[in-house]
PDB file of C-alpha atoms in Angstrom:
ATOM      1  CA  MET A  12      23.104-116.016 -93.259  1.00 35.00           C
ATOM      2  CA  SER A  13      20.504-114.890 -95.782  1.00 43.00           C
ATOM      3  CA  ASN A  14      18.958-117.496 -98.030  1.00 42.00           C
ATOM      4  CA  VAL A  15      19.858-115.269-100.912  1.00 42.00           C
ATOM      5  CA  ALA A  16      23.471-114.820 -99.971  1.00 44.00           C
ATOM      6  CA  GLU A  17      24.374-118.501 -99.460  1.00 45.00           C
ATOM      7  CA  ALA A  18      25.748-118.790-102.996  1.00 49.00           C
ATOM      8  CA  SER A  19      25.737-116.587-106.096  1.00 77.00           C
ATOM      9  CA  ARG A  20      22.683-117.187-108.196  1.00 89.00           C
ATOM     10  CA  LEU A  21      23.961-115.168-111.157  1.00 90.00           C
ATOM     11  CA  LEU A  22      24.932-117.293-114.102  1.00 95.00           C
ATOM     12  CA  PRO A  23      28.527-116.837-115.355  1.00 93.00           C
ATOM     13  CA  LEU A  24      27.560-115.052-118.564  1.00 95.00           C
ATOM     14  CA  GLN A  25      29.302-112.206-120.290  1.00 94.00           C
ATOM     15  CA  GLY A  26      26.048-110.735-121.672  1.00 92.00           C
ATOM     16  CA  GLY A  27      23.534-111.832-119.118  1.00 94.00           C
ATOM     17  CA  PHE A  28      21.305-109.243-117.490  1.00 93.00           C
ATOM     18  CA  ASN A  29      19.871-110.209-114.088  1.00 95.00           C
ATOM     19  CA  LEU A  30      19.894-113.800-115.201  1.00 97.00           C
ATOM     20  CA  ARG A  31      19.893-116.023-112.122  1.00 97.00           C
ATOM     21  CA  ASP A  32      19.021-119.444-110.725  1.00 98.00           C
ATOM     22  CA  MET A  33      16.052-119.400-108.332  1.00 98.00           C
ATOM     23  CA  GLY A  34      17.167-122.631-106.731  1.00 97.00           C
ATOM     24  CA  GLY A  35      18.489-123.088-103.215  1.00 97.00           C
ATOM     25  CA  TYR A  36      15.798-121.128-101.353  1.00 97.00           C
ATOM     26  CA  ALA A  37      14.562-122.819 -98.187  1.00 98.00           C
ATOM     27  CA  THR A  38      10.839-123.571 -97.945  1.00 98.00           C
ATOM     28  CA  ALA A  39       8.748-123.212 -94.825  1.00 97.00           C
ATOM     29  CA  ASP A  40       9.097-126.910 -94.067  1.00 97.00           C
ATOM     30  CA  GLY A  41      12.885-126.846 -94.247  1.00 96.00           C
ATOM     31  CA  ARG A  42      13.332-128.281 -97.724  1.00 98.00           C
ATOM     32  CA  ARG A  43      14.968-126.401-100.671  1.00 98.00           C
ATOM     33  CA  VAL A  44      13.999-125.397-104.137  1.00 98.00           C
ATOM     34  CA  LYS A  45      16.073-127.422-106.611  1.00 98.00           C
ATOM     35  CA  ARG A  46      18.880-125.670-108.388  1.00 97.00           C
ATOM     36  CA  GLY A  47      19.101-125.670-112.129  1.00 98.00           C
ATOM     37  CA  MET A  48      15.348-125.884-112.664  1.00 98.00           C
ATOM     38  CA  LEU A  49      14.032-122.336-112.496  1.00 98.00           C
ATOM     39  CA  PHE A  50      15.718-119.254-114.001  1.00 98.00           C
ATOM     40  CA  ARG A  51      14.676-115.628-114.135  1.00 98.00           C
ATOM     41  CA  SER A  52      16.166-113.015-116.405  1.00 98.00           C
ATOM     42  CA  GLY A  53      15.973-109.663-118.055  1.00 96.00           C
ATOM     43  CA  THR A  54      16.707-109.029-121.763  1.00 94.00           C
ATOM     44  CA  MET A  55      18.853-111.706-123.403  1.00 96.00           C
ATOM     45  CA  THR A  56      19.714-109.772-126.518  1.00 92.00           C
ATOM     46  CA  LEU A  57      23.324-109.058-125.338  1.00 91.00           C
ATOM     47  CA  LEU A  58      24.206-112.710-124.781  1.00 95.00           C
ATOM     48  CA  THR A  59      27.326-113.868-126.575  1.00 96.00           C
ATOM     49  CA  PRO A  60      27.343-117.155-128.591  1.00 97.00           C
ATOM     50  CA  GLU A  61      29.257-118.659-125.701  1.00 98.00           C
ATOM     51  CA  ASP A  62      26.562-117.470-123.269  1.00 98.00           C
ATOM     52  CA  GLU A  63      23.833-118.951-125.466  1.00 98.00           C
ATOM     53  CA  ALA A  64      25.715-122.295-125.626  1.00 98.00           C
ATOM     54  CA  HIS A  65      26.016-122.270-121.847  1.00 97.00           C
ATOM     55  CA  LEU A  66      22.222-121.876-121.505  1.00 98.00           C
ATOM     56  CA  VAL A  67      21.518-124.604-123.952  1.00 98.00           C
ATOM     57  CA  ALA A  68      23.882-126.866-122.048  1.00 98.00           C
ATOM     58  CA  LEU A  69      21.740-126.338-118.899  1.00 98.00           C
ATOM     59  CA  GLY A  70      19.075-128.403-120.582  1.00 98.00           C
ATOM     60  CA  ILE A  71      16.469-125.652-120.512  1.00 98.00           C
ATOM     61  CA  LYS A  72      13.218-126.955-121.959  1.00 98.00           C
ATOM     62  CA  THR A  73      11.013-123.843-121.820  1.00 98.00           C
ATOM     63  CA  VAL A  74      11.508-120.075-122.170  1.00 98.00           C
ATOM     64  CA  CYS A  75       8.554-117.873-121.304  1.00 98.00           C
ATOM     65  CA  ASP A  76       9.136-114.367-122.656  1.00 98.00           C
ATOM     66  CA  LEU A  77       6.784-111.924-120.866  1.00 97.00           C
ATOM     67  CA  ARG A  78       7.591-108.980-123.219  1.00 95.00           C
ATOM     68  CA  ARG A  79       5.163-107.537-125.713  1.00 92.00           C
ATOM     69  CA  PRO A  80       5.826-107.716-129.488  1.00 93.00           C
ATOM     70  CA  GLY A  81       7.747-104.451-129.936  1.00 90.00           C
ATOM     71  CA  GLU A  82      10.147-105.305-127.130  1.00 90.00           C
ATOM     72  CA  ARG A  83      10.844-108.694-128.600  1.00 95.00           C
ATOM     73  CA  ASP A  84      11.425-107.229-132.095  1.00 93.00           C
ATOM     74  CA  ARG A  85      13.890-104.616-130.803  1.00 90.00           C
ATOM     75  CA  GLU A  86      15.745-107.095-128.524  1.00 92.00           C
ATOM     76  CA  PRO A  87      15.307-110.600-129.968  1.00 95.00           C
ATOM     77  CA  THR A  88      16.030-113.805-128.032  1.00 97.00           C
ATOM     78  CA  ARG A  89      17.931-115.797-130.676  1.00 96.00           C
ATOM     79  CA  TRP A  90      19.080-119.023-129.013  1.00 97.00           C
ATOM     80  CA  CYS A  91      15.829-120.878-128.314  1.00 97.00           C
ATOM     81  CA  GLU A  92      14.652-121.834-131.774  1.00 95.00           C
ATOM     82  CA  PRO A  93      17.977-123.225-133.052  1.00 96.00           C
ATOM     83  CA  ALA A  94      18.212-125.369-129.948  1.00 97.00           C
ATOM     84  CA  GLY A  95      14.636-126.695-130.313  1.00 97.00           C
ATOM     85  CA  ILE A  96      13.562-125.131-127.032  1.00 98.00           C
ATOM     86  CA  HIS A  97       9.897-124.319-126.438  1.00 98.00           C
ATOM     87  CA  TYR A  98       9.653-120.541-126.655  1.00 98.00           C
ATOM     88  CA  PHE A  99       6.438-118.879-125.486  1.00 98.00           C
ATOM     89  CA  ALA A 100       5.593-115.264-126.184  1.00 97.00           C
ATOM     90  CA  ARG A 101       2.243-113.552-126.258  1.00 96.00           C
ATOM     91  CA  ASP A 102       1.068-110.640-128.390  1.00 93.00           C
ATOM     92  CA  TYR A 103      -0.632-108.042-126.209  1.00 88.00           C
ATOM     93  CA  GLY A 104      -1.018-104.253-126.056  1.00 75.00           C
ATOM     94  CA  GLU A 105      -0.986-103.558-122.333  1.00 69.00           C
ATOM     95  CA  SER A 106       1.986-101.441-121.250  1.00 59.00           C
ATOM     96  CA  SER A 107       2.247-102.578-117.654  1.00 55.00           C
ATOM     97  CA  GLY A 108       5.939-103.408-117.049  1.00 50.00           C
ATOM     98  CA  VAL A 109       7.188-101.537-120.111  1.00 57.00           C
ATOM     99  CA  LEU A 110       9.323 -98.996-118.268  1.00 62.00           C
ATOM    100  CA  SER A 111       9.942 -96.615-121.181  1.00 59.00           C
ATOM    101  CA  GLU A 112       6.171 -96.300-121.673  1.00 66.00           C
ATOM    102  CA  LEU A 113       5.764 -95.468-118.016  1.00 65.00           C
ATOM    103  CA  LEU A 114       8.368 -92.745-118.265  1.00 64.00           C
ATOM    104  CA  LYS A 115       6.748 -91.236-121.366  1.00 63.00           C
ATOM    105  CA  ARG A 116       3.505 -90.855-119.396  1.00 60.00           C
ATOM    106  CA  GLY A 117       5.305 -89.706-116.293  1.00 59.00           C
ATOM    107  CA  ALA A 118       4.379 -86.754-114.160  1.00 60.00           C
ATOM    108  CA  GLY A 119       5.181 -85.577-110.711  1.00 65.00           C
ATOM    109  CA  GLY A 120       8.930 -86.092-110.711  1.00 79.00           C
ATOM    110  CA  ALA A 121      10.656 -88.954-108.910  1.00 83.00           C
ATOM    111  CA  GLU A 122       7.913 -89.353-106.358  1.00 86.00           C
ATOM    112  CA  GLY A 123       5.315 -89.493-109.149  1.00 85.00           C
ATOM    113  CA  MET A 124       7.328 -92.211-110.833  1.00 86.00           C
ATOM    114  CA  ARG A 125       7.497 -94.166-107.621  1.00 90.00           C
ATOM    115  CA  GLN A 126       3.739 -93.963-107.174  1.00 89.00           C
ATOM    116  CA  ALA A 127       3.276 -94.988-110.806  1.00 88.00           C
ATOM    117  CA  MET A 128       5.358 -98.082-110.099  1.00 91.00           C
ATOM    118  CA  ILE A 129       3.280 -98.898-107.047  1.00 94.00           C
ATOM    119  CA  ASP A 130       0.140 -98.598-109.194  1.00 92.00           C
ATOM    120  CA  LEU A 131       1.773-100.725-111.884  1.00 92.00           C
ATOM    121  CA  TYR A 132       1.951-103.706-109.550  1.00 96.00           C
ATOM    122  CA  ARG A 133      -1.828-103.637-109.279  1.00 96.00           C
ATOM    123  CA  ASP A 134      -2.116-104.021-113.072  1.00 94.00           C
ATOM    124  CA  ILE A 135       0.455-106.827-113.626  1.00 96.00           C
ATOM    125  CA  PRO A 136      -1.599-109.682-112.024  1.00 97.00           C
ATOM    126  CA  GLN A 137      -4.464-109.093-114.478  1.00 95.00           C
ATOM    127  CA  ASP A 138      -2.555-107.962-117.569  1.00 94.00           C
ATOM    128  CA  HIS A 139      -0.125-110.889-117.603  1.00 96.00           C
ATOM    129  CA  ALA A 140      -2.246-113.706-116.169  1.00 97.00           C
ATOM    130  CA  PRO A 141      -2.334-115.576-119.569  1.00 97.00           C
ATOM    131  CA  SER A 142       1.473-115.681-119.597  1.00 98.00           C
ATOM    132  CA  TYR A 143       1.717-116.892-115.991  1.00 98.00           C
ATOM    133  CA  ARG A 144      -0.899-119.581-116.734  1.00 98.00           C
ATOM    134  CA  HIS A 145       1.229-120.904-119.539  1.00 98.00           C
ATOM    135  CA  MET A 146       4.377-120.775-117.415  1.00 98.00           C
ATOM    136  CA  PHE A 147       2.709-122.956-114.738  1.00 98.00           C
ATOM    137  CA  GLU A 148       1.206-125.324-117.335  1.00 98.00           C
ATOM    138  CA  ARG A 149       4.722-126.004-118.590  1.00 98.00           C
ATOM    139  CA  LEU A 150       6.019-126.547-115.030  1.00 98.00           C
ATOM    140  CA  LEU A 151       3.162-128.912-114.223  1.00 98.00           C
ATOM    141  CA  ALA A 152       3.884-130.827-117.419  1.00 98.00           C
ATOM    142  CA  GLY A 153       7.426-131.383-116.210  1.00 98.00           C
ATOM    143  CA  GLU A 154       8.835-129.116-118.921  1.00 98.00           C
ATOM    144  CA  ALA A 155      11.566-127.690-116.714  1.00 98.00           C
ATOM    145  CA  PRO A 156      14.265-126.422-116.511  1.00 98.00           C
ATOM    146  CA  LEU A 157      12.270-123.269-117.309  1.00 98.00           C
ATOM    147  CA  LEU A 158      13.466-119.688-117.816  1.00 98.00           C
ATOM    148  CA  PHE A 159      11.174-116.724-117.814  1.00 98.00           C
ATOM    149  CA  ASN A 160      12.089-113.110-118.587  1.00 98.00           C
ATOM    150  CA  CYS A 161      10.972-109.571-119.411  1.00 96.00           C
ATOM    151  CA  SER A 162      13.132-106.572-120.280  1.00 91.00           C
ATOM    152  CA  ALA A 163      14.586-105.639-116.863  1.00 91.00           C
ATOM    153  CA  GLY A 164      13.765-108.952-115.186  1.00 96.00           C
ATOM    154  CA  LYS A 165      12.225-107.250-112.210  1.00 95.00           C
ATOM    155  CA  ASP A 166       8.509-106.305-112.613  1.00 96.00           C
ATOM    156  CA  ARG A 167       6.656-108.782-114.851  1.00 96.00           C
ATOM    157  CA  THR A 168       9.395-111.308-114.034  1.00 98.00           C
ATOM    158  CA  GLY A 169       9.459-110.352-110.343  1.00 98.00           C
ATOM    159  CA  PHE A 170       5.802-110.983-109.958  1.00 98.00           C
ATOM    160  CA  GLY A 171       6.066-114.266-111.742  1.00 98.00           C
ATOM    161  CA  ALA A 172       8.948-115.289-109.487  1.00 98.00           C
ATOM    162  CA  MET A 173       6.851-114.418-106.463  1.00 98.00           C
ATOM    163  CA  LEU A 174       4.055-116.710-107.666  1.00 98.00           C
ATOM    164  CA  ILE A 175       6.387-119.624-108.303  1.00 98.00           C
ATOM    165  CA  LEU A 176       8.247-119.340-105.010  1.00 98.00           C
ATOM    166  CA  HIS A 177       4.953-118.926-103.111  1.00 98.00           C
ATOM    167  CA  ALA A 178       3.518-121.981-104.777  1.00 98.00           C
ATOM    168  CA  LEU A 179       6.540-123.935-103.675  1.00 98.00           C
ATOM    169  CA  GLY A 180       6.189-122.899-100.049  1.00 98.00           C
ATOM    170  CA  VAL A 181       9.008-120.333 -99.849  1.00 98.00           C
ATOM    171  CA  PRO A 182       8.293-117.776 -97.056  1.00 98.00           C
ATOM    172  CA  LYS A 183       7.338-114.255 -97.948  1.00 98.00           C
ATOM    173  CA  GLU A 184      10.486-112.765 -96.398  1.00 98.00           C
ATOM    174  CA  THR A 185      12.642-114.874 -98.660  1.00 98.00           C
ATOM    175  CA  ILE A 186      10.527-114.040-101.696  1.00 98.00           C
ATOM    176  CA  LEU A 187      11.128-110.331-100.944  1.00 98.00           C
ATOM    177  CA  GLU A 188      14.864-110.959-100.699  1.00 97.00           C
ATOM    178  CA  ASP A 189      14.845-112.630-104.100  1.00 97.00           C
ATOM    179  CA  TYR A 190      12.849-109.697-105.525  1.00 98.00           C
ATOM    180  CA  LEU A 191      15.275-107.078-104.092  1.00 97.00           C
ATOM    181  CA  GLU A 192      18.321-108.906-105.474  1.00 96.00           C
ATOM    182  CA  THR A 193      17.630-107.089-108.736  1.00 94.00           C
ATOM    183  CA  ASN A 194      19.079-104.002-107.109  1.00 95.00           C
ATOM    184  CA  SER A 195      22.424-105.829-106.901  1.00 92.00           C
ATOM    185  CA  HIS A 196      22.336-107.606-110.235  1.00 91.00           C
ATOM    186  CA  ALA A 197      20.573-105.391-112.776  1.00 88.00           C
ATOM    187  CA  ASP A 198      23.351-103.275-114.177  1.00 81.00           C
ATOM    188  CA  PHE A 199      21.369-100.742-116.226  1.00 80.00           C
ATOM    189  CA  GLN A 200      24.500 -98.746-117.016  1.00 76.00           C
ATOM    190  CA  ARG A 201      25.827-101.789-118.903  1.00 74.00           C
ATOM    191  CA  LEU A 202      22.595-101.789-120.943  1.00 72.00           C
ATOM    192  CA  PHE A 203      22.983 -98.054-121.621  1.00 71.00           C
ATOM    193  CA  ASP A 204      26.600 -98.610-122.771  1.00 70.00           C
ATOM    194  CA  GLY A 205      25.724-101.700-124.777  1.00 68.00           C
ATOM    195  CA  GLY A 206      23.025 -99.966-126.721  1.00 62.00           C
ATOM    196  CA  ALA A 207      20.140-102.133-125.647  1.00 65.00           C
ATOM    197  CA  ALA A 208      16.949-100.688-127.166  1.00 66.00           C
ATOM    198  CA  SER A 209      14.996-101.183-123.963  1.00 62.00           C
ATOM    199  CA  VAL A 210      17.056 -98.528-122.203  1.00 62.00           C
ATOM    200  CA  LYS A 211      18.220 -96.354-125.106  1.00 62.00           C
ATOM    201  CA  ARG A 212      15.024 -94.337-124.964  1.00 63.00           C
ATOM    202  CA  MET A 213      15.128 -94.210-121.165  1.00 64.00           C
ATOM    203  CA  ALA A 214      18.606 -92.664-121.187  1.00 62.00           C
ATOM    204  CA  THR A 215      17.110 -89.354-122.236  1.00 64.00           C
ATOM    205  CA  PHE A 216      15.234 -88.960-118.971  1.00 65.00           C
ATOM    206  CA  ASP A 217      16.530 -87.339-115.814  1.00 69.00           C
ATOM    207  CA  ARG A 218      18.330 -89.796-113.575  1.00 72.00           C
ATOM    208  CA  ALA A 219      16.211 -88.821-110.599  1.00 77.00           C
ATOM    209  CA  MET A 220      13.123 -89.824-112.589  1.00 78.00           C
ATOM    210  CA  LEU A 221      14.820 -93.016-113.727  1.00 82.00           C
ATOM    211  CA  ALA A 222      15.835 -94.181-110.206  1.00 86.00           C
ATOM    212  CA  PRO A 223      12.374 -95.346-108.948  1.00 89.00           C
ATOM    213  CA  VAL A 224      11.585 -96.924-112.342  1.00 86.00           C
ATOM    214  CA  MET A 225      14.782 -99.014-112.413  1.00 88.00           C
ATOM    215  CA  ALA A 226      14.595-100.004-108.729  1.00 93.00           C
ATOM    216  CA  ALA A 227      13.132-103.080-107.075  1.00 96.00           C
ATOM    217  CA  ASP A 228      11.342-101.501-104.136  1.00 97.00           C
ATOM    218  CA  GLU A 229       9.665-103.347-101.269  1.00 98.00           C
ATOM    219  CA  ALA A 230       6.668-101.055-101.627  1.00 98.00           C
ATOM    220  CA  TYR A 231       6.113-102.281-105.222  1.00 97.00           C
ATOM    221  CA  LEU A 232       5.840-105.926-104.283  1.00 98.00           C
ATOM    222  CA  ALA A 233       3.720-104.997-101.216  1.00 98.00           C
ATOM    223  CA  SER A 234       1.341-103.285-103.600  1.00 98.00           C
ATOM    224  CA  ALA A 235       0.893-106.505-105.508  1.00 98.00           C
ATOM    225  CA  TYR A 236       0.248-108.456-102.352  1.00 98.00           C
ATOM    226  CA  GLU A 237      -2.312-105.834-101.221  1.00 98.00           C
ATOM    227  CA  HIS A 238      -4.061-106.019-104.599  1.00 98.00           C
ATOM    228  CA  LEU A 239      -4.239-109.808-104.494  1.00 98.00           C
ATOM    229  CA  ASP A 240      -5.574-109.692-100.957  1.00 98.00           C
ATOM    230  CA  ALA A 241      -8.265-107.102-101.846  1.00 98.00           C
ATOM    231  CA  GLN A 242      -9.310-108.428-105.271  1.00 97.00           C
ATOM    232  CA  HIS A 243      -8.777-112.184-105.050  1.00 98.00           C
ATOM    233  CA  GLY A 244      -8.594-113.132-101.345  1.00 98.00           C
ATOM    234  CA  GLY A 245      -4.765-113.611-101.357  1.00 98.00           C
ATOM    235  CA  VAL A 246      -2.062-115.181-103.343  1.00 98.00           C
ATOM    236  CA  ASP A 247      -3.378-118.744-102.846  1.00 98.00           C
ATOM    237  CA  ALA A 248      -6.808-117.775-104.222  1.00 98.00           C
ATOM    238  CA  TYR A 249      -5.317-115.903-107.160  1.00 98.00           C
ATOM    239  CA  LEU A 250      -3.177-118.904-108.012  1.00 98.00           C
ATOM    240  CA  ALA A 251      -6.145-121.261-107.822  1.00 98.00           C
ATOM    241  CA  ASP A 252      -8.845-119.154-109.386  1.00 98.00           C
ATOM    242  CA  VAL A 253      -6.891-117.184-112.009  1.00 98.00           C
ATOM    243  CA  ILE A 254      -3.803-119.238-112.815  1.00 98.00           C
ATOM    244  CA  GLY A 255      -5.270-122.699-112.285  1.00 98.00           C
ATOM    245  CA  VAL A 256      -2.825-123.758-109.554  1.00 98.00           C
ATOM    246  CA  GLY A 257      -4.761-125.118-106.643  1.00 98.00           C
ATOM    247  CA  PRO A 258      -3.679-127.412-103.804  1.00 98.00           C
ATOM    248  CA  ALA A 259      -3.249-130.496-106.012  1.00 98.00           C
ATOM    249  CA  GLU A 260      -1.218-128.622-108.583  1.00 98.00           C
ATOM    250  CA  ARG A 261       0.957-127.120-105.892  1.00 98.00           C
ATOM    251  CA  GLU A 262       1.658-130.561-104.486  1.00 98.00           C
ATOM    252  CA  ARG A 263       2.801-131.697-107.890  1.00 98.00           C
ATOM    253  CA  LEU A 264       5.040-128.633-108.369  1.00 98.00           C
ATOM    254  CA  ILE A 265       6.601-129.248-105.005  1.00 98.00           C
ATOM    255  CA  ALA A 266       7.247-132.828-105.950  1.00 98.00           C
ATOM    256  CA  LEU A 267       8.927-131.752-109.132  1.00 98.00           C
ATOM    257  CA  LEU A 268      10.847-128.699-108.000  1.00 98.00           C
ATOM    258  CA  VAL A 269      11.620-129.050-104.260  1.00 98.00           C
ATOM    259  CA  GLU A 270      14.111-131.458-102.637  1.00 98.00           C
TER     260      GLU A 270
END
C-alpha cells in the first residue's frame, strides 16, 4: 500500500484547503515521520472559527506563510496572532508561485502554461530561500508543530515539503507521492465558489489554460530537482549551502521529527 494512502492526511476542517499532516511517511531506514508535527496548506482565509480552534488545539507553534504581501492582504490568516503563535511572513516582489501572475503573462495556450510551470520550479529555490531558511531555523529550534503554506499549497509549499521530507530521509518516490496528493485534495472549484481572491481573477481564464497551472505535475518537481543538480550539486548541497542545513542539522531534525 502506498505510504500516502495508509491514512487520510487531510485535517477535518470545513474551510481547509489542501491542509494536511505530513506525518506517517516511511524514511529510507524504516522509521516514520512523526504525525502532528508538520503541516502543509494552501490559503487559510476560508477557515471557520471552529477550524481555527481545531488548529490552535493541535499546539502549532509556528506558521510560515510563503505568500507575498498582496496575497496575504487579500486572504488574511487570522488565527495565529490571537493564539500567540509565531507567524512568519516575508515581504518580497518576486512572482514565482503566484499563479494569477503567471496566467496574466501567459502565452502559448495550455502547453505554454505547462512549460511556464516547469520554468517556475527553477525560480522557486532562489526566490524563496529566505523563507525556507526561517522555516528550518524554527524546526531546528524545536518550534514545532509547524505549518507552512502558500495560496494553493502546491508550488512554494510543495518545494518546501520536498526539502523537509528529503532532510528527514524520506525517499524521492514518496516525496513525489506527497507532492501529487494536491491533485486529490486541492478543490479549486470550492475556492471559486467561496470567492477566494486568489482564484477569483483566475476564473476569467480558459479552463484549458488553467489546468496545467492548477495541477501538481511530476515534471514540475523534476524540474526543481534538475535545477538543484545543475546549479547546486543536488538537494543535499542546496540544503547545506543555501538553507544552512548540513549533516549535523539533519541529524537534529531527524531526532526531533522522526520516530
